[in-house]
Amino acid sequence: MFDVLLKEAEDFIRSCYGELNKTEQEIETRIEEITKKVQSEGFYEHTAEELEYGAKVAWRNSNRCIGRLFWDSLNVIDKRYVNKEEEIAEALFEHIETATNYGRIRPTITIFPQKKDYHSVRIWNHQIIRYAGYETEQGVIGDSDSVSFTETCIKLGWEPKYGKFDVLPLVIQINDHQPRLFEIPANLVLEVPIRHPQYEWFSDLQLKWYAVPIISSMSLEIGGITYTAAPFNGWYMGTEIGARNLADESRYNMLPQIGSLMGLDISTNISLWKDRALLELNAAVLHSYKEDGVSIVDHHTAAQQFKKFEEIEIDKGRQVTGNWAWLIPPLAPATTHIYHKPYKNEIKKPNYFYQPNPY
Ligand code: HEM
Ligand SMILES: N=C(Nc1cccc(CNC[C@@H]2CCCN2)c1)c1cccs1
């Protein structure tokens, strides 16, 4: 029994302690200690060092991530001792504040308690900061990606405001207890109004987006232990906002309005009006974040940083794995080196994984 957990734990300790240049003796002692713990309690706990290293390497192993160059600088916050919803909400407010850092975003992860079976925490939000979506007769108001979660929040007692950019509440659940809702203090949520460097009329569209993407729906697996609440943030790559969130027909669908306001003929494909509108929307996003001093990376720079990551990994004797379809940016993909080479999509651990929606 528990031989899978033991195997994963041993593999993790050997690779982790090996990279941290620990002695063979330290490795054997730690494996023995874990073995005894698992055999008697069916579980074991990571040291702070193992937790930090595990979270960083999980980022390094994230095949779909173009931002991995900075994996070793992840700021790891250990909150495995909190055990009330209020304390978890407080820790999440601290995460927002320290990660935002007045715009100079710090890639950060906060790790909540995970014990065998009981005492597991789930954050029901997809991202800590995200806009609500409301299904109405006139169509969707806000972010259509959030319609289902917004309905869940309303069922749990949240007051809908039917705006285009309403920040959703935190929904925190411990074990199978009733989930608790917490409004995020507005002063913690840094947002960027989108304006264009040349087109004065662009600000009349009254578009904005939040500064810090904090993924809270994925789990973190380290040495056989799965942390079901381990929200992590980086900074945005501009295309995520400009080529998907504000552009997709099934999201904020801004291209027709932008194309018309640019005076393009949006009745025919051959004018490439969608491509021209996309370009200006992405230029506006990068310009606005930069002017407000909020960290963001353009897809060309991100690809160059990823190239550097590949070179360092090869130099360290580690194979770079990746998911090509996710690594290429949605704008000008063939102008990046990524487009012109294959990547092995082998799943290594530690890593971040999807987990079933708790609602
Ligand atoms: C520091 C700046 C970072 C940038 C610019 C960046 C960029 C990206 C982008 C553009 C994607 C694709 C997302 C999509 O298409 O929806 C992605 C995916 C991902 N990133 Fe990063 N990232 C950064 C930091 C991080 C950090 C700190 C972590 C974790 C500690 C991380 C873990 C991941 C994971 C797990 C995915 C795949 C998500 C999925 O499968 O849905 N990234 N990243
Ligand atoms: N820049 C970021 N973007 C990002 C990273 C991981 C996951 C996501 C959200 N991806 C899900 C969406 C919805 C389907 C396809 N993309 C965004 C980061 C978010 C958190 C750390 S970095």
Coordinates of N, CA, C and O and ligand atoms in Angstrom, one line a residue, residues 55-56 58-68 70-71 73-75 105-109 126-127 213 215 218-219 230-240 244-245 296-297 302 305 325-328 330 351-354, ligand 1:
A55 N 7.8 23.8 -6.2 CA 6.9 24.7 -6.9 C 7.7 25.4 -8.0 O 7.1 25.6 -9.1
K56 N 9.0 25.6 -7.9 CA 9.8 26.2 -8.9 C 10.0 25.3 -10.1 O 9.8 25.6 -11.3
A58 N 8.1 22.8 -10.8 CA 6.8 22.5 -11.5 C 6.6 23.6 -12.6 O 6.0 23.3 -13.6
W59 N 7.0 24.8 -12.3 CA 6.9 25.9 -13.3 C 7.9 25.5 -14.5 O 7.5 25.6 -15.6
R60 N 9.1 25.1 -14.1 CA 10.1 24.8 -15.2 C 9.6 23.6 -16.0 O 9.9 23.6 -17.2
N61 N 8.7 22.8 -15.5 CA 8.2 21.6 -16.2 C 6.8 21.9 -17.0 O 6.2 21.0 -17.5
S62 N 6.4 23.2 -16.9 CA 5.0 23.5 -17.5 C 5.2 23.7 -19.0 O 5.5 24.7 -19.5
N63 N 4.9 22.6 -19.7 CA 5.1 22.6 -21.2 C 4.4 23.6 -22.0 O 4.8 24.0 -23.1
R64 N 3.3 24.2 -21.4 CA 2.5 25.2 -22.2 C 3.0 26.6 -21.9 O 2.4 27.5 -22.5
C65 N 4.0 26.7 -21.0 CA 4.4 28.1 -20.6 C 5.6 28.6 -21.3 O 6.7 28.0 -21.3
I66 N 5.4 29.8 -21.9 CA 6.5 30.5 -22.6 C 7.3 31.3 -21.7 O 8.4 31.7 -22.0
G67 N 6.8 31.5 -20.5 CA 7.5 32.4 -19.5 C 8.5 31.7 -18.6 O 8.9 32.3 -17.5
R68 N 9.0 30.5 -18.9 CA 9.7 29.7 -17.9 C 11.1 30.1 -17.6 O 11.8 29.6 -16.7
F70 N 12.2 32.5 -16.0 CA 12.4 33.0 -14.6 C 11.9 32.0 -13.6 O 11.7 32.4 -12.4
W71 N 11.9 30.7 -13.9 CA 11.4 29.7 -13.0 C 12.0 29.7 -11.6 O 11.4 29.6 -10.6
S73 N 13.1 32.2 -9.9 CA 12.9 33.4 -9.1 C 11.5 33.4 -8.5 O 11.1 34.5 -8.0
L74 N 10.8 32.3 -8.6 CA 9.4 32.3 -8.1 C 9.4 32.6 -6.6 O 10.3 32.0 -5.9
N75 N 8.5 33.5 -6.2 CA 8.4 33.8 -4.8 C 7.4 32.8 -4.2 O 6.2 32.8 -4.5
I105 N 5.3 43.5 -11.1 CA 4.8 42.3 -10.7 C 5.8 41.2 -10.3 O 6.8 41.1 -11.0
R106 N 5.6 40.6 -9.2 CA 6.5 39.5 -8.7 C 5.8 38.2 -8.9 O 4.8 37.9 -8.3
P107 N 6.4 37.3 -9.7 CA 5.8 35.9 -9.9 C 5.8 35.3 -8.5 O 6.8 35.2 -7.8
T108 N 4.6 34.9 -8.0 CA 4.4 34.4 -6.7 C 3.4 33.2 -6.6 O 2.5 33.1 -7.5
I109 N 3.7 32.3 -5.7 CA 2.7 31.2 -5.4 C 2.4 31.1 -3.9 O 3.4 31.3 -3.1
H126 N -11.5 30.6 -11.1 CA -10.5 30.2 -12.1 C -9.2 31.0 -11.9 O -8.1 30.5 -11.9
Q127 N -9.4 32.3 -11.8 CA -8.3 33.2 -11.4 C -8.8 34.1 -10.2 O -10.0 34.4 -10.1
P213 N -2.6 38.3 -13.5 CA -3.3 37.0 -13.7 C -2.9 36.0 -12.6 O -1.7 35.7 -12.5
I215 N -3.7 32.3 -11.4 CA -4.4 31.1 -11.6 C -4.7 30.3 -10.3 O -3.7 30.0 -9.6
M218 N -5.8 25.4 -10.7 CA -4.9 24.3 -11.0 C -4.3 23.7 -9.7 O -4.2 24.4 -8.7
S219 N -3.9 22.4 -9.7 CA -3.3 21.8 -8.5 C -1.8 21.7 -8.8 O -1.3 21.8 -9.9
A230 N -3.2 26.2 -4.6 CA -1.8 26.7 -4.7 C -1.8 27.8 -5.8 O -1.2 27.7 -6.9
P231 N -2.5 28.9 -5.6 CA -2.7 30.0 -6.6 C -1.3 30.6 -7.0 O -0.5 30.8 -6.1
F232 N -1.1 30.7 -8.3 CA 0.2 31.3 -8.8 C 0.0 32.4 -9.8 O -1.0 32.3 -10.5
N233 N 0.9 33.4 -9.8 CA 0.8 34.5 -10.8 C 2.1 34.7 -11.5 O 3.1 34.5 -10.9
G234 N 2.0 35.3 -12.7 CA 3.1 35.8 -13.4 C 2.7 37.2 -13.8 O 1.9 37.8 -13.1
W235 N 3.2 37.7 -15.0 CA 2.6 38.8 -15.6 C 2.0 38.4 -16.9 O 2.3 37.2 -17.4
Y236 N 1.3 39.2 -17.6 CA 0.6 38.8 -18.8 C 1.6 38.9 -20.0 O 2.5 39.8 -20.0
M237 N 1.4 38.1 -21.0 CA 1.9 38.4 -22.3 C 0.8 39.2 -23.1 O -0.4 38.8 -22.9
G238 N 1.1 40.2 -23.7 CA 0.1 41.1 -24.3 C -1.0 40.5 -25.1 O -2.2 40.8 -25.0
T239 N -0.6 39.4 -25.9 CA -1.6 38.8 -26.8 C -2.7 38.1 -26.0 O -3.8 37.9 -26.5
E240 N -2.4 37.7 -24.7 CA -3.5 37.0 -24.0 C -4.7 38.0 -23.8 O -5.9 37.5 -23.9
R244 N -6.9 37.5 -27.5 CA -7.9 36.6 -27.0 C -9.0 37.2 -26.1 O -10.1 37.3 -26.5
N245 N -8.6 37.6 -24.9 CA -9.7 38.1 -24.0 C -10.5 39.2 -24.5 O -11.8 39.1 -24.4
I296 N 4.4 43.7 -18.3 CA 3.7 42.9 -19.4 C 4.9 42.6 -20.3 O 5.9 43.2 -20.3
V297 N 4.7 41.5 -21.1 CA 5.7 41.2 -22.1 C 5.1 41.0 -23.5 O 4.0 40.5 -23.6
A302 N 9.0 37.7 -25.3 CA 8.7 36.4 -24.6 C 9.3 35.2 -25.3 O 9.9 34.4 -24.7
Q305 N 13.0 35.3 -24.7 CA 13.3 34.9 -23.3 C 13.2 33.3 -23.2 O 14.0 32.7 -22.6
A325 N 1.7 23.8 -29.7 CA 0.5 24.5 -30.0 C 0.2 25.6 -29.0 O -0.5 26.7 -29.3
W326 N 0.6 25.5 -27.8 CA 0.4 26.5 -26.7 C 1.5 27.5 -26.7 O 1.3 28.6 -26.3
L327 N 2.7 27.0 -27.0 CA 3.9 27.9 -26.9 C 3.9 29.0 -28.0 O 4.3 30.1 -27.8
I328 N 3.4 28.7 -29.2 CA 3.4 29.7 -30.3 C 2.3 30.8 -29.9 O 1.3 30.4 -29.5
P330 N -0.5 33.7 -30.5 CA -1.6 33.8 -31.5 C -1.4 34.9 -32.5 O -2.1 35.0 -33.5
N351 N 4.7 19.3 -11.3 CA 4.0 20.0 -12.3 C 2.7 20.6 -11.8 O 2.2 20.2 -10.7
Y352 N 2.1 21.4 -12.6 CA 0.7 22.0 -12.3 C -0.3 21.2 -13.2 O 0.0 21.0 -14.4
F353 N -1.4 20.9 -12.7 CA -2.4 20.1 -13.4 C -3.8 20.7 -13.3 O -4.1 21.4 -12.3
Y354 N -4.6 20.4 -14.3 CA -6.0 20.7 -14.1 C -6.6 19.8 -13.1 O -6.1 18.7 -12.9
Ligands
HEM1 C1 6.3 35.5 -15.4 C2 5.6 35.7 -16.5 C3 4.8 34.6 -17.2 C4 4.4 34.7 -18.4 C5 4.5 35.9 -19.4 C6 3.7 33.4 -18.8 C7 3.1 33.2 -20.0 C8 2.2 32.2 -20.2 C9 1.3 32.1 -21.3 C10 1.1 33.1 -22.4 C11 0.6 30.9 -21.2 C12 -0.5 30.4 -22.1 C13 -1.8 30.7 -21.4 C14 -3.0 30.6 -22.3 O1 -2.8 30.6 -23.5 O2 -4.1 30.6 -21.7 C15 1.1 30.2 -20.0 C16 0.7 29.0 -19.5 C17 1.1 28.5 -18.3 N1 1.9 29.0 -17.4 FE1 3.1 30.7 -17.6 N2 3.8 32.6 -17.7 C18 4.4 33.3 -16.7 C19 4.6 32.8 -15.4 C20 4.2 31.6 -14.9 C21 4.3 31.1 -13.5 C22 4.9 32.0 -12.4 C23 3.7 29.9 -13.5 C24 3.6 28.9 -12.3 C25 4.3 29.0 -11.2 C26 3.3 29.5 -14.8 C27 2.7 28.3 -15.2 C28 2.0 28.1 -16.3 C29 1.1 27.0 -16.6 C30 0.9 25.8 -15.6 C31 0.6 27.2 -17.8 C32 -0.4 26.2 -18.6 C33 -1.9 26.7 -18.2 C34 -2.9 25.8 -18.8 O3 -2.6 24.6 -19.1 O4 -4.1 26.3 -18.9 N3 3.6 30.6 -15.7 N4 2.1 31.0 -19.4

